[in-house]
Amino acid sequence: MFGRSVTRLSRGVRGFSTARTGTVVRAAVVLQRDPIVTQQAAKFEAAADQYFGWLDYMTADKFPRDFFFKPGSSAENRWLEQDQERALEWHFGGSRPKRPVTKKPINEDPDAEEAEDDWMVSAVRQTVEVQPRETHADAINDCLSLERKLDRTLYLIVRDAQGRWAFPQGDVRDDEVLHEAARRGLRDACGSGMSVWTVGCGPIGHHVTNEHTAFFVKAHILAGKAEAKEYKWVTREELSEAVSADYWASVKDILSAV
């Protein structure tokens, strides 16, 4: 019963708004792709992060290598060399003393050495390969790709019948509530090839023109690809350049700063 009451209330508000303004009510979707990687740290932030990492490293408990490595094995000596390399990653004006590398005689047991080498090879294969922050889509500035600007929030905009860039939108029908109309408008404009999560049922903003009033519903893309004739994924700054000044004034406060 509560759900039916909310539905009647939503439809009543929509009808009252339409009758009062005399314009068409539309529902638009602010569809965004959240950042995939963290933003590049500023110089001060990077220095602070490095310093606190150095403090953690110098004050950490001693690694019990006798428990993990056989004393005098080649695996232990390789670990000591790698530990020295890690220690050299933090260097503050020569104030940090180097940790001494004490190599022990290599064990002469060939069977034990072979087993340890196999273990080390397996560990190396499990090492994560760090990928570059800039992708091929960044290099060619492919605005149709979601693999661009991985450290920024991207928003989907489409070109309407008047040739203007805007968020995907559609008219609200008599038998629809706002978030239902927004999802249908998104499917009509961009196809059904995207998996989308709508955040709530209420609007996060609106834009008023002489022809219509558009209410914005927030959503996140989970998978898939848009199938509109003309669309692009843009950052906040790119959006401000693509849309009209009055449209930007209506949407700028509902967008992420990242």
XYZ file of C-alpha atoms in Angstrom:
258
model
C 0.000 0.000 0.000
C 2.843 2.370 0.834
C 4.371 1.829 -2.627
C 1.047 2.629 -4.350
C 0.695 5.792 -2.253
C 4.164 6.980 -3.274
C 3.347 6.274 -6.926
C 0.143 8.323 -6.746
C 1.987 11.147 -5.006
C 4.758 11.176 -7.643
C 2.251 11.248 -10.492
C 0.230 13.932 -8.763
C 3.267 16.172 -8.354
C 4.212 15.630 -12.001
C 0.709 16.553 -13.219
C 0.570 19.659 -11.036
C 3.977 20.798 -12.288
C 2.966 20.290 -15.906
C -0.294 22.174 -15.541
C 1.355 25.059 -13.755
C 4.343 25.610 -16.055
C 2.635 24.651 -19.306
C 5.755 22.804 -20.525
C 6.565 19.183 -21.208
C 8.143 17.259 -18.334
C 11.170 15.188 -19.259
C 13.449 12.816 -17.340
C 17.162 12.873 -18.117
C 19.819 10.425 -16.938
C 23.146 11.674 -15.602
C 24.970 8.455 -16.441
C 28.515 8.324 -15.146
C 31.507 6.038 -15.121
C 33.378 6.389 -11.845
C 37.186 6.714 -11.724
C 38.993 3.400 -12.124
C 42.391 4.467 -10.765
C 43.340 6.996 -8.122
C 44.315 10.452 -9.260
C 47.967 11.337 -9.682
C 49.147 12.770 -6.388
C 50.451 16.321 -6.237
C 54.114 16.911 -5.381
C 53.461 17.512 -1.674
C 51.050 14.571 -1.414
C 53.532 12.255 -3.127
C 56.338 13.367 -0.784
C 54.152 12.839 2.279
C 53.092 9.398 1.079
C 56.720 8.457 0.453
C 57.761 9.695 3.905
C 55.076 7.754 5.764
C 55.911 4.691 3.678
C 59.536 5.068 4.755
C 58.473 5.317 8.426
C 56.408 2.141 8.100
C 59.324 0.361 6.464
C 61.917 1.398 9.069
C 59.691 0.671 12.078
C 58.225 -2.605 10.811
C 58.940 -5.850 12.608
C 61.896 -7.781 11.303
C 60.928 -10.285 8.625
C 61.432 -13.857 9.969
C 63.352 -15.098 6.967
C 64.666 -18.133 8.842
C 61.077 -19.344 8.967
C 60.472 -18.926 5.224
C 63.927 -19.644 3.808
C 66.448 -22.337 4.493
C 69.571 -20.744 6.005
C 72.354 -20.396 3.463
C 70.124 -21.086 0.455
C 70.211 -19.182 -2.798
C 66.576 -18.222 -2.231
C 67.533 -16.470 1.010
C 70.363 -14.606 -0.688
C 68.059 -13.481 -3.493
C 65.580 -12.225 -0.912
C 68.346 -10.254 0.824
C 69.275 -8.601 -2.462
C 65.647 -7.693 -3.168
C 65.253 -6.325 0.359
C 68.237 -4.057 -0.218
C 66.691 -2.792 -3.451
C 63.451 -2.040 -1.652
C 65.351 -0.167 1.045
C 66.923 2.079 -1.603
C 63.483 3.223 -2.808
C 63.367 5.636 0.162
C 66.232 8.098 0.200
C 66.029 11.439 2.018
C 69.255 13.335 1.523
C 71.436 10.481 2.646
C 69.992 10.556 6.170
C 68.740 6.992 6.013
C 71.374 4.326 6.689
C 71.492 1.393 4.335
C 70.592 -1.988 5.633
C 73.547 -4.328 5.347
C 73.205 -7.369 3.138
C 74.706 -10.393 4.841
C 74.946 -13.287 2.449
C 75.324 -16.766 3.845
C 77.118 -19.643 2.150
C 74.941 -21.320 -0.438
C 73.642 -24.735 0.497
C 75.362 -27.473 -1.467
C 72.340 -29.794 -1.597
C 71.268 -29.756 -5.316
C 67.839 -31.276 -4.669
C 66.998 -28.647 -2.072
C 68.270 -25.880 -4.365
C 66.099 -27.107 -7.233
C 62.990 -27.146 -5.034
C 63.692 -23.634 -3.775
C 64.273 -22.377 -7.326
C 60.921 -23.810 -8.419
C 59.256 -22.021 -5.527
C 60.913 -18.722 -6.447
C 59.939 -19.052 -10.111
C 56.340 -19.645 -9.074
C 56.414 -16.552 -6.861
C 57.872 -14.415 -9.654
C 55.137 -15.525 -12.045
C 52.544 -14.306 -9.572
C 54.006 -10.805 -9.579
C 51.469 -8.174 -10.660
C 52.498 -6.243 -13.765
C 51.818 -2.527 -13.371
C 50.028 -1.051 -16.387
C 50.439 2.572 -17.575
C 47.896 5.125 -16.399
C 47.314 6.397 -19.944
C 45.625 4.029 -22.375
C 45.418 3.828 -26.158
C 42.074 5.640 -25.947
C 43.875 8.543 -24.237
C 46.511 8.638 -26.961
C 43.932 8.982 -29.762
C 41.392 10.902 -27.607
C 38.640 8.372 -28.276
C 35.583 9.950 -26.632
C 33.478 6.875 -27.442
C 35.617 4.667 -25.201
C 35.202 4.119 -21.478
C 38.926 3.349 -21.215
C 39.828 7.033 -21.399
C 40.635 9.322 -18.467
C 40.777 6.446 -15.978
C 41.334 8.800 -13.038
C 38.318 10.999 -13.835
C 34.543 10.670 -13.782
C 33.079 10.403 -17.289
C 29.528 11.411 -18.233
C 27.471 10.241 -21.203
C 26.023 12.956 -23.436
C 24.157 12.595 -26.733
C 23.269 14.991 -29.523
C 19.539 15.719 -29.656
C 17.320 16.456 -32.665
C 18.251 20.154 -32.503
C 21.960 19.337 -32.649
C 22.633 20.201 -29.020
C 24.623 18.060 -26.615
C 22.757 16.998 -23.470
C 22.202 14.076 -21.135
C 19.977 11.301 -22.572
C 16.356 12.173 -21.859
C 12.746 11.389 -22.755
C 9.243 12.698 -22.114
C 7.473 11.465 -18.992
C 4.340 9.549 -19.955
C 1.106 9.605 -17.973
C 1.615 6.100 -16.591
C 5.276 6.573 -15.589
C 7.093 7.855 -12.552
C 10.273 9.848 -12.966
C 12.940 7.164 -12.644
C 10.995 4.801 -14.916
C 10.793 7.462 -17.611
C 14.501 8.187 -17.205
C 15.477 4.557 -17.770
C 13.145 4.244 -20.753
C 14.502 7.479 -22.234
C 18.034 6.148 -21.853
C 17.114 2.915 -23.657
C 15.383 4.832 -26.451
C 18.385 7.119 -26.944
C 21.268 4.699 -26.384
C 19.875 1.196 -26.890
C 19.648 -1.684 -24.454
C 23.312 -2.702 -24.561
C 24.221 -1.132 -21.206
C 23.736 -2.430 -17.680
C 22.807 0.619 -15.595
C 22.153 1.156 -11.888
C 19.838 4.048 -11.070
C 20.623 5.800 -7.785
C 17.298 6.335 -6.043
C 13.959 7.364 -7.518
C 14.123 11.130 -7.055
C 15.823 13.829 -9.130
C 19.136 15.447 -8.236
C 18.494 18.614 -10.235
C 16.486 20.140 -13.066
C 16.776 22.357 -16.124
C 13.972 24.656 -17.317
C 13.486 25.926 -20.883
C 10.560 27.470 -22.750
C 9.729 24.057 -24.254
C 10.256 21.627 -21.395
C 11.433 21.014 -17.848
C 14.010 18.237 -17.502
C 14.595 16.501 -14.176
C 17.942 14.723 -13.764
C 18.229 11.209 -12.343
C 21.649 9.905 -11.340
C 22.870 6.522 -12.614
C 26.071 4.468 -12.937
C 27.092 2.279 -15.855
C 28.086 -1.229 -14.786
C 28.828 -2.821 -18.168
C 28.077 -2.552 -21.849
C 28.297 0.130 -24.518
C 26.040 2.927 -25.769
C 24.436 2.514 -29.183
C 23.363 6.087 -29.924
C 24.064 7.712 -33.295
C 26.094 10.532 -31.767
C 27.374 10.229 -28.224
C 30.551 10.681 -26.226
C 31.915 10.190 -22.733
C 33.273 13.448 -21.348
C 34.820 14.844 -18.195
C 33.359 17.742 -16.247
C 35.525 20.272 -18.107
C 34.723 18.769 -21.516
C 31.014 18.814 -20.660
C 31.132 22.534 -19.874
C 32.533 23.185 -23.360
C 30.063 20.908 -25.170
C 26.721 22.076 -23.717
C 25.101 25.504 -23.763
C 25.793 28.050 -21.039
C 22.325 27.840 -19.464
C 22.413 24.038 -19.495
C 25.830 24.057 -17.806
C 24.539 26.444 -15.145
C 21.811 23.908 -14.308
C 24.042 20.830 -14.114
C 27.430 22.014 -12.845
C 26.526 21.643 -9.172
C 25.359 18.026 -9.527
C 28.601 16.787 -11.113
C 31.631 15.355 -9.378
C 34.699 17.569 -9.025
C 36.986 14.590 -9.787
